[in-house]
CSV table of C-alpha atoms and ligand atoms in Angstrom, one decimal:
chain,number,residue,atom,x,y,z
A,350,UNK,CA,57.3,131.2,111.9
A,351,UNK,CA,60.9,130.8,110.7
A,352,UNK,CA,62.4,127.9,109.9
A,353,UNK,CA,64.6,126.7,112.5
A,354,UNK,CA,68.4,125.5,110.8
A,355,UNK,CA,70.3,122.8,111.5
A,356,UNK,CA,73.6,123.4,112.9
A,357,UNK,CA,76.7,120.8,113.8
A,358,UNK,CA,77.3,121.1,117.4
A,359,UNK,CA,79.1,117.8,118.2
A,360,UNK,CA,81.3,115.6,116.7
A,361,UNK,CA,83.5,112.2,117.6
A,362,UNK,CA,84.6,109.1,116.0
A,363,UNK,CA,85.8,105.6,116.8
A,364,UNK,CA,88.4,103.6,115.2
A,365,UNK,CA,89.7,100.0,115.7
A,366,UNK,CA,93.7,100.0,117.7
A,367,UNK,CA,94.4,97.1,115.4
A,368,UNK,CA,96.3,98.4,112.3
A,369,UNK,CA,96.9,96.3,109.4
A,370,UNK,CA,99.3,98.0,107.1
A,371,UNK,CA,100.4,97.2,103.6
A,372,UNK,CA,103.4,95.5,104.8
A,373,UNK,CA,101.1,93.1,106.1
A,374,UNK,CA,99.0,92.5,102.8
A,375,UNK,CA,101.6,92.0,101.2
A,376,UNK,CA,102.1,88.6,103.2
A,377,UNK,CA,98.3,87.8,102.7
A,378,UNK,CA,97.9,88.2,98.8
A,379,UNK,CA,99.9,89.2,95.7
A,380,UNK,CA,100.4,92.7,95.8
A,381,UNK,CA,103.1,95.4,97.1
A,382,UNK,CA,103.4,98.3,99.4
A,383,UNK,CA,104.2,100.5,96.1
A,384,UNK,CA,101.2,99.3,94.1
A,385,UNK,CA,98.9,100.2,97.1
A,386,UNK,CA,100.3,103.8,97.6
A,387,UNK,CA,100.6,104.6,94.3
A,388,UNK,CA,97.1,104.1,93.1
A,389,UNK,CA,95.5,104.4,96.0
A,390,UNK,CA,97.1,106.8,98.8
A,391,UNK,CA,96.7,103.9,101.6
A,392,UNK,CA,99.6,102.7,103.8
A,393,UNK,CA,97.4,101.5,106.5
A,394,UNK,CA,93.8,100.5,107.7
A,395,UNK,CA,92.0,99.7,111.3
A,396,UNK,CA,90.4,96.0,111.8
A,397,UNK,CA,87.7,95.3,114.3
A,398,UNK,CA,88.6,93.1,117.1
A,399,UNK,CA,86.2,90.1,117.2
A,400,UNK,CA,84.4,91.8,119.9
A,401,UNK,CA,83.8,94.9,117.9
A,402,UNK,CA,80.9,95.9,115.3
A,403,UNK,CA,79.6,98.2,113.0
A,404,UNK,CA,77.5,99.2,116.4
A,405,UNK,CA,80.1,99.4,119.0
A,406,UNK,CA,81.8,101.8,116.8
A,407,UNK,CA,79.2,103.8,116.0
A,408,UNK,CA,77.9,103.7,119.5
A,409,UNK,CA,81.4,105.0,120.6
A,410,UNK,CA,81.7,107.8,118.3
A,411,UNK,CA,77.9,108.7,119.1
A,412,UNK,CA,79.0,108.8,122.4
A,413,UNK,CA,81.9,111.4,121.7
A,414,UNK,CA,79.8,113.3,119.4
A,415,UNK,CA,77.3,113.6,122.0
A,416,UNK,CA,79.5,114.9,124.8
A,417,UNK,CA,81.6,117.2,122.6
A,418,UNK,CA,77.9,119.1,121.5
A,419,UNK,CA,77.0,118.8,125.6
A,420,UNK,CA,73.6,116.6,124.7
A,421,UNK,CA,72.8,113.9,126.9
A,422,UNK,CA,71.3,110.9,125.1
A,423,UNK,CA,67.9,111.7,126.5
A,424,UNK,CA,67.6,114.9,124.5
A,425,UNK,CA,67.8,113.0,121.0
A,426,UNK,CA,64.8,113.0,119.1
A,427,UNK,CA,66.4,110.6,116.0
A,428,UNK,CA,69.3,108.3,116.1
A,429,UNK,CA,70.0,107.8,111.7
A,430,UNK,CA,72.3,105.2,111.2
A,431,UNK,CA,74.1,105.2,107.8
A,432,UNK,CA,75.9,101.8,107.2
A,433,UNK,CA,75.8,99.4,104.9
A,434,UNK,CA,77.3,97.1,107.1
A,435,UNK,CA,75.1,96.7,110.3
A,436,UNK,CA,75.2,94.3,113.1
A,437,UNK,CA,71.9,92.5,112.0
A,438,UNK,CA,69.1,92.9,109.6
A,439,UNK,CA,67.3,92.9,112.2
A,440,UNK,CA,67.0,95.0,114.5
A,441,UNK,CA,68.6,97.8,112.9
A,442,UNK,CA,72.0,99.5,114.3
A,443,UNK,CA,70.6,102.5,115.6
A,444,UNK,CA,68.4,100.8,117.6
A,445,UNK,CA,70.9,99.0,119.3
A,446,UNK,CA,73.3,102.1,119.4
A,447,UNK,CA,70.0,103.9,121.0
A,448,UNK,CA,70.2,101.3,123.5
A,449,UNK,CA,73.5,101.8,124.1
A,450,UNK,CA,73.9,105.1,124.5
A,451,UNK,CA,70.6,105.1,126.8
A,452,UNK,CA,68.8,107.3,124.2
A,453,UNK,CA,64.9,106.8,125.1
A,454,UNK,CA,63.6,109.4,123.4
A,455,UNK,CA,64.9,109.0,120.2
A,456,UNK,CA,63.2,107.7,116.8
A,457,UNK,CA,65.6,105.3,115.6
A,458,UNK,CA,66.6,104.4,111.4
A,459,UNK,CA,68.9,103.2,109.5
A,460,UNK,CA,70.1,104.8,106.3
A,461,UNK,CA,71.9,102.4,103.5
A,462,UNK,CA,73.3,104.7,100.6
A,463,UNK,CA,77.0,103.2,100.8
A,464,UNK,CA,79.8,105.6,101.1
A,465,UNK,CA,77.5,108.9,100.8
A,466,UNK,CA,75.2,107.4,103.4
A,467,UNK,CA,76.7,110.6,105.7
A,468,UNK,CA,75.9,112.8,102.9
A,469,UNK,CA,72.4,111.2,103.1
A,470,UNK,CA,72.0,111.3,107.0
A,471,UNK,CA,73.1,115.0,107.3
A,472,UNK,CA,70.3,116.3,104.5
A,473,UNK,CA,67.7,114.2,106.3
A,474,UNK,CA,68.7,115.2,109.4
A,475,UNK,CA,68.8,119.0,107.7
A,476,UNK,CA,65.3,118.0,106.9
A,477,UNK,CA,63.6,116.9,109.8
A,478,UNK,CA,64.4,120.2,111.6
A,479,UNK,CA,63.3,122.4,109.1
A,480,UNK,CA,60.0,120.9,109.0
A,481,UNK,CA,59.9,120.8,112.7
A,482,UNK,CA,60.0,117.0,113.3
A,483,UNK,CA,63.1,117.2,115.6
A,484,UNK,CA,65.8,119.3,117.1
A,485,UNK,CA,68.4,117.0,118.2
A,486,UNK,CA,69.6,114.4,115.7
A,487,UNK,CA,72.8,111.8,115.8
A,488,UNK,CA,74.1,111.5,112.5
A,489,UNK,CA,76.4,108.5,112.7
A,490,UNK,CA,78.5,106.6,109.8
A,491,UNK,CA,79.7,103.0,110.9
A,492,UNK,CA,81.4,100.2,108.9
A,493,UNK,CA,82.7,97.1,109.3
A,494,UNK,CA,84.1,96.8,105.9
A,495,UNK,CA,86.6,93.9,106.7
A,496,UNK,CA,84.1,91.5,107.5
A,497,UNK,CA,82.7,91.7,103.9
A,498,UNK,CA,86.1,91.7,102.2
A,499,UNK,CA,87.4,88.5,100.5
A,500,UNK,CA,90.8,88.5,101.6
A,501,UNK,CA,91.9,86.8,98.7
A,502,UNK,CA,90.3,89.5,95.9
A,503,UNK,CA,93.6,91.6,96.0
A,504,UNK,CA,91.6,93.8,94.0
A,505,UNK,CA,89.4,95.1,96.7
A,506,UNK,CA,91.0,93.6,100.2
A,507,UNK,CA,94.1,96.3,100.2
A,508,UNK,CA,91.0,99.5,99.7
A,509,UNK,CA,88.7,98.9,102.6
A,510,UNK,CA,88.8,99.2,106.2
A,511,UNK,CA,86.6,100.0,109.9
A,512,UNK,CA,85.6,102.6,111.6
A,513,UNK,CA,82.6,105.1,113.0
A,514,UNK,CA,82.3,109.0,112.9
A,515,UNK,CA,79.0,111.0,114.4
A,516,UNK,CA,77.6,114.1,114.6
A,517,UNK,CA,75.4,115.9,116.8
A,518,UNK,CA,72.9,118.1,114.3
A,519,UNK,CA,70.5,120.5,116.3
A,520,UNK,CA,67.5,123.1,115.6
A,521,UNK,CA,69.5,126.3,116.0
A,522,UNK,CA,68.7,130.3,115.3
A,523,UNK,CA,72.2,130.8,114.6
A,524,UNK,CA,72.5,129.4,111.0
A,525,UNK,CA,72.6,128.0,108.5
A,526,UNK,CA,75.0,125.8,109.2
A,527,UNK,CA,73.8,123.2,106.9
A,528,UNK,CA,73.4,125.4,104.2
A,529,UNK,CA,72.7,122.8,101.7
A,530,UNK,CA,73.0,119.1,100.5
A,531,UNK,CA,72.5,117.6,97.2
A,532,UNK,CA,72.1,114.0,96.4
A,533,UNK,CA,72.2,112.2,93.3
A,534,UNK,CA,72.3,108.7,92.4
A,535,UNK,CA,72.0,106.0,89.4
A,536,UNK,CA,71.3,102.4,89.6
A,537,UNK,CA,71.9,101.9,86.3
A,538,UNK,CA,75.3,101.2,87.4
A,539,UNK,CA,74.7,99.3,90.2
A,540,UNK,CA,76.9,96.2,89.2
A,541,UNK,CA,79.7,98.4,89.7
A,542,UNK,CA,79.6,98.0,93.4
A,543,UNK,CA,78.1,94.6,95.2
A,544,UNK,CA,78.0,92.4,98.1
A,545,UNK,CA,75.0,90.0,96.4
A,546,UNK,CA,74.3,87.9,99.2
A,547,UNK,CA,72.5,88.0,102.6
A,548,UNK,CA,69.4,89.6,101.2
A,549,UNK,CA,66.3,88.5,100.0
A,550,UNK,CA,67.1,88.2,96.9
A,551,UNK,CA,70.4,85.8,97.9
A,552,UNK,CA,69.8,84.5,101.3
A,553,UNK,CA,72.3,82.9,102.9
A,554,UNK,CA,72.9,79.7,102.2
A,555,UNK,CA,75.8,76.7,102.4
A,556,UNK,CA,75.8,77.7,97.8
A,557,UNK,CA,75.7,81.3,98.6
A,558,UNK,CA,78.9,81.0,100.8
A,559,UNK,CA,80.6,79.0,98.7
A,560,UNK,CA,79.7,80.6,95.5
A,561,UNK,CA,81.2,84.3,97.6
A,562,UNK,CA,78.3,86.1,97.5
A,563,UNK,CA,79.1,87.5,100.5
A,564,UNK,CA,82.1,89.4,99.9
A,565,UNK,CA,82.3,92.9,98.4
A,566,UNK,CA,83.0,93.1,94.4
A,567,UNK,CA,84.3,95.9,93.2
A,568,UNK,CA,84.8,97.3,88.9
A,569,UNK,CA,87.5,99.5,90.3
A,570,UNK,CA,88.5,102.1,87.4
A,571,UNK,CA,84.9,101.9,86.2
A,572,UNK,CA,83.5,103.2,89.6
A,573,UNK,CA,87.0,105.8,89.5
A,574,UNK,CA,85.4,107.3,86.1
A,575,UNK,CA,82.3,107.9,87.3
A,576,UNK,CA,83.4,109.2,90.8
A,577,UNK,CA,85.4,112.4,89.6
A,578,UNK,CA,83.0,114.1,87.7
A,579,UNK,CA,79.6,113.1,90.4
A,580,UNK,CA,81.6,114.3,93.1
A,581,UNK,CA,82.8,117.5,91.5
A,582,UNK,CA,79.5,118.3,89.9
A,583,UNK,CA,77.5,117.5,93.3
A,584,UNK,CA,80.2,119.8,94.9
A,585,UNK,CA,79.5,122.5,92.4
A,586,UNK,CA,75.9,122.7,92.9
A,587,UNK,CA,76.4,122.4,96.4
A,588,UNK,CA,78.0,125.3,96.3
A,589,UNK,CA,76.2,127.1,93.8
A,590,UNK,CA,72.8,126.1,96.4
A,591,UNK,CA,74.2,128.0,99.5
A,592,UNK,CA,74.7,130.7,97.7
A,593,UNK,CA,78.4,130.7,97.7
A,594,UNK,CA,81.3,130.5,94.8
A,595,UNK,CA,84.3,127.9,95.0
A,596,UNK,CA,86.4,130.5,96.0
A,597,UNK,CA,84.5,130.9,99.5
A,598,UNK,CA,85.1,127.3,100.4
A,599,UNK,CA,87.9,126.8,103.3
A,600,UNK,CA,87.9,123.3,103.4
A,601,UNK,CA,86.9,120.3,100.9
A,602,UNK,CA,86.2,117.1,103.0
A,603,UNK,CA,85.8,114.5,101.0
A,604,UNK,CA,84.7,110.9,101.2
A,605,UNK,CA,88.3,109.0,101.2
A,606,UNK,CA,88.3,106.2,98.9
A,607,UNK,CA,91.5,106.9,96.6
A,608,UNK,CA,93.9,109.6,97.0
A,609,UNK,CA,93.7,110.1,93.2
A,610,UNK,CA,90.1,110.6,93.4
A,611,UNK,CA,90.4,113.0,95.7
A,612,UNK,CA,92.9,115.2,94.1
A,613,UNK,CA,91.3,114.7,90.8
A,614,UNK,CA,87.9,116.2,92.5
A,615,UNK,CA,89.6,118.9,94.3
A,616,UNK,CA,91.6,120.1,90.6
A,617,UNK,CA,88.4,120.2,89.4
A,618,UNK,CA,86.9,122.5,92.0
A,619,UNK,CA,90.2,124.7,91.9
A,620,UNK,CA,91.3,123.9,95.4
A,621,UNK,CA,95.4,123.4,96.5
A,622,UNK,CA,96.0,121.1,98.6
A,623,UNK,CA,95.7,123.5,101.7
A,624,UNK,CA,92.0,123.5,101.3
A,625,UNK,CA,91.3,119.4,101.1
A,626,UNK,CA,91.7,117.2,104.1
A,627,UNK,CA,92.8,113.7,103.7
A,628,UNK,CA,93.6,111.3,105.9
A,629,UNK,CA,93.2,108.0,103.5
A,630,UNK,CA,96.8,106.9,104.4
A,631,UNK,CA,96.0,105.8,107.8
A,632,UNK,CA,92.5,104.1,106.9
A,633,UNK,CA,91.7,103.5,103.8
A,634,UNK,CA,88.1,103.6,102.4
A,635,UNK,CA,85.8,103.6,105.5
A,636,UNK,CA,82.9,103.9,103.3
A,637,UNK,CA,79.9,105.7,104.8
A,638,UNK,CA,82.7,106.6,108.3
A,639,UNK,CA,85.0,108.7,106.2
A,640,UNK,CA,83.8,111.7,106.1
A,641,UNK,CA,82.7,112.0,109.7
A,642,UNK,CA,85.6,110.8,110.5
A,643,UNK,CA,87.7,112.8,108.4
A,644,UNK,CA,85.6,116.1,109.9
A,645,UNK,CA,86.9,115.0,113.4
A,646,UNK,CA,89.9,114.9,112.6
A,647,UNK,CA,90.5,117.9,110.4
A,648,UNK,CA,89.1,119.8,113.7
A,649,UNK,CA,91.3,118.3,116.1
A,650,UNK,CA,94.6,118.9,113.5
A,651,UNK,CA,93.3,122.8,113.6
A,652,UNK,CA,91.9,123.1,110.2
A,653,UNK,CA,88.5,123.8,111.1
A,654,UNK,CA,87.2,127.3,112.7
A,655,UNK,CA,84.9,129.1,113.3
A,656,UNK,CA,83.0,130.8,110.5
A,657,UNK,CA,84.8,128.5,108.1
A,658,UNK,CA,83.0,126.9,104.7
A,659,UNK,CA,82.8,123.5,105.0
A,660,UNK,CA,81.9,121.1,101.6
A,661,UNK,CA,81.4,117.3,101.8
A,662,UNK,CA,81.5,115.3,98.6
A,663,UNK,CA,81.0,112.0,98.5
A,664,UNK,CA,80.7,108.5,96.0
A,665,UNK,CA,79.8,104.9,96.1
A,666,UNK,CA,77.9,101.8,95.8
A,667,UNK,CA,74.4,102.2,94.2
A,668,UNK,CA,75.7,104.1,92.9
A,669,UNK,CA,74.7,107.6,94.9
A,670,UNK,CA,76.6,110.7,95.2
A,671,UNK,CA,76.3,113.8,97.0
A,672,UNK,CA,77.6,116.7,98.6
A,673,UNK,CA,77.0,119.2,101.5
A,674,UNK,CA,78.1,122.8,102.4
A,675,UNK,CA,78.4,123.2,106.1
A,676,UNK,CA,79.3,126.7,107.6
A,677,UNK,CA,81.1,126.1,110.5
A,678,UNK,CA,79.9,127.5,113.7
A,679,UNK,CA,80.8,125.6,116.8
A,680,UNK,CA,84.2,127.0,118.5
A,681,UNK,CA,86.6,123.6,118.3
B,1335,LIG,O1,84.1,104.2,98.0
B,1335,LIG,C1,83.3,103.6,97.1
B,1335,LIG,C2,83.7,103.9,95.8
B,1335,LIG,N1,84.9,103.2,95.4
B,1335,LIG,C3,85.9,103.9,94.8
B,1335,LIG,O2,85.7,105.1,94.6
B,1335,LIG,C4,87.1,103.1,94.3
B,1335,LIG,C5,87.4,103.6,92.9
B,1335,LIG,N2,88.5,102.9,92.2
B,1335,LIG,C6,89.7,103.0,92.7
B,1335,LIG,O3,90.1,103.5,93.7
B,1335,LIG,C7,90.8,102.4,91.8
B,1335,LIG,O4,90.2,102.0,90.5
B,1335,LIG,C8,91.5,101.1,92.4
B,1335,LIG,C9,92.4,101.6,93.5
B,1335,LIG,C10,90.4,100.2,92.9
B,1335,LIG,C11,92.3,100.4,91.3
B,1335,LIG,O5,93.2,101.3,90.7
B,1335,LIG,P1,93.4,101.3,89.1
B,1335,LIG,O6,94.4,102.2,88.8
B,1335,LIG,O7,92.0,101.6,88.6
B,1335,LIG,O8,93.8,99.8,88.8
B,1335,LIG,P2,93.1,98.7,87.9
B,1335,LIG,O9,91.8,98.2,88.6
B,1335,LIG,O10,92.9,99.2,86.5
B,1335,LIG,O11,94.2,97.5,87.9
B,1335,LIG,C12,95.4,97.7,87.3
B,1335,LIG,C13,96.3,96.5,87.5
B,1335,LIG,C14,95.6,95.2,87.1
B,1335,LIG,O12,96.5,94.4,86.4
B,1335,LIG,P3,96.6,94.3,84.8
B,1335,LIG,O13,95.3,93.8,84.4
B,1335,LIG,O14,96.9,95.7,84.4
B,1335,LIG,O15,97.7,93.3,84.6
B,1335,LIG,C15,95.1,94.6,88.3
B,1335,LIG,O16,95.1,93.2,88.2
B,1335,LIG,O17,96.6,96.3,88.9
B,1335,LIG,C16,96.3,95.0,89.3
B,1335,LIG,N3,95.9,95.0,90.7
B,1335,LIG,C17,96.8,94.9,91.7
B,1335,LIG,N4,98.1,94.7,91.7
B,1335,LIG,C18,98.8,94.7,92.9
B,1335,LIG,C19,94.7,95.2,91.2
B,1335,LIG,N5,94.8,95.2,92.6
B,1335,LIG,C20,96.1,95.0,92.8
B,1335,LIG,C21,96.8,95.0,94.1
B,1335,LIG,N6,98.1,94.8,94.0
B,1335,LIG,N7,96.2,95.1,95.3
């Protein structure tokens, strides 16, 4: 029997109306407008509202995803969740998102791999129909970023912000549109990237809440190193895996931490500035939600057709890496 592949047939995502833009930061810590664009790419990001979550989101873009791929919730077999910032421990956000969205079929997971959770969920989702385990998967990427931010670390507060970005991935003959996906990661450098507290290792306490274990910590331009060349490399092999050359590639959609990251990846990889999507300015780092996100977007600004060669490339906290080539074969 052949294997069946896994093809994107929906997509959506969610974002928060309330904008906070540098202007404002600028009132809440020490830094500038100019500081912010220049070494990052950001002018603005989206903040929850205090009756939004990580779940709401994700539930919203789910909802998008699924009605733009024409699956009722019914039809899922997995909801996979990648977020590092969920609603609860437990129970985990997809199962409240499969409640949500009325999905009572569906096998329900969560996926923590930080900003290439996406990455992650699309390769396991890639997975799970090849060996025949499912056929309709919602690949979702929610954060709520701001809630772990210290608003007083200028150093990381300005980078970060909220939102959700699904996709609908089904068993299809008419592949492969998930032509490959590689993932790397090294813990090793873990300290790079942290929120210590909340688990079991730091439960919350009255210490751990004033001692900020809480918040997000962040060795900027040590994580910025090690970003450019993962991301490139994973892109490369990516590549390489489905068979294809950099040339081929129509569009690099990249995780959107730092707009110098981004162009540093995409000079490695030989690709102008026609072929790379960004859309950092508007929402900063939306860790594992960029990239789904971004893909929405890109297809409702035109720059996704059919038949096109897609590549996803993404860092973060872990640290874990990875990449994706996607041919492109839903009309937009
Ligand atoms: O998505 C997960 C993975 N995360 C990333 O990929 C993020 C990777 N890193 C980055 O994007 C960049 O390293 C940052 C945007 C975080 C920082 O840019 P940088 O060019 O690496 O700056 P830096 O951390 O080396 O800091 C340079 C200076 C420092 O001052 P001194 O020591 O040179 O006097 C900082 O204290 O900028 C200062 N600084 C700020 N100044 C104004 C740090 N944050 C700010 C700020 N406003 N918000």
């Amino acid at each position: 029997m052949q294997t069946p592949d896994a093809v994107i047939t929906g997509w959506g995502h969610y974002v928060p109306e309330r904008v906070l833009t540098n202007a404002d930061l600028e009132r809440m810590v020490g830094t500038t407008n100019e500081w912010i664009v220049e070494r990052s790419g950001i002018r603005e990001r989206r903040i929850v509202a205090d009756d939004e979550s990580t779940c709401s989101m994700a539930a919203a873009a789910g909802r998008a995803a699924l009605a733009r791929a024409r699956v009722s919730a019914t039809d899922l077999d997995v909801i996979v969740i990648a977020t590092t910032t969920p609603d609860y421990l437990l129970p985990t956000a997809a199962a409240v998102v499969q409640h949500e969205l009325g999905a009572t079929n569906a096998g329900i997971f969560d996926l923590g791999a930080a900003c290439a959770g996406f990455i992650y969920g699309l390769a396991v989702a890639r997975g799970l129909i090849a060996a025949a385990s499912a056929r309709r998967i919602l690949v979702v990427g929610a954060e709520t970023i701001s809630r772990y931010v210290d608003w007083t670390d200028r150093s990381t507060c300005v980078l970060f912000g909220d939102g959700a970005g699904a996709v609908v991935v089904e068993a299809s003959a008419e592949g492969p549109g998930i032509a490959s996906a590689v993932l790397r990661g090294d813990g090793g450098k873990s300290e790079l990237l942290t929120v210590k507290g909340g688990g079991s290792k730091h439960p919350p306490t009255l210490e751990s809440v004033r001692d900020k274990l809480h918040h997000i910590r962040m060795q900027g331009s040590e994580v910025f190193k090690v970003a450019v060349p993962s991301m490139a490399a994973a892109a490369e092999e990516a590549i390489a895996q489905a068979g294809l050359r950099l040339r081929d590639i129509d569009l690099l959609v990249p995780h959107q931490a730092n707009l110098r990251i981004i162009e540093a990846v995409a000079k490695r990889l030989r690709l102008d500035a026609s072929r790379v999507f960004t859309n950092i300015e508007h929402y900063g780092n939306t860790s594992a939600a960029s990239i789904p996100i971004a893909l929405s977007e890109a297809i409702a600004q035109g720059r996704v057709h059919r038949g096109d060669r897609l590549v996803f490339a993404a860092f973060g906290g872990g640290m874990t890496w990875g990449a994706a080539v996607v041919n492109w074969t839903a009309a937009p």
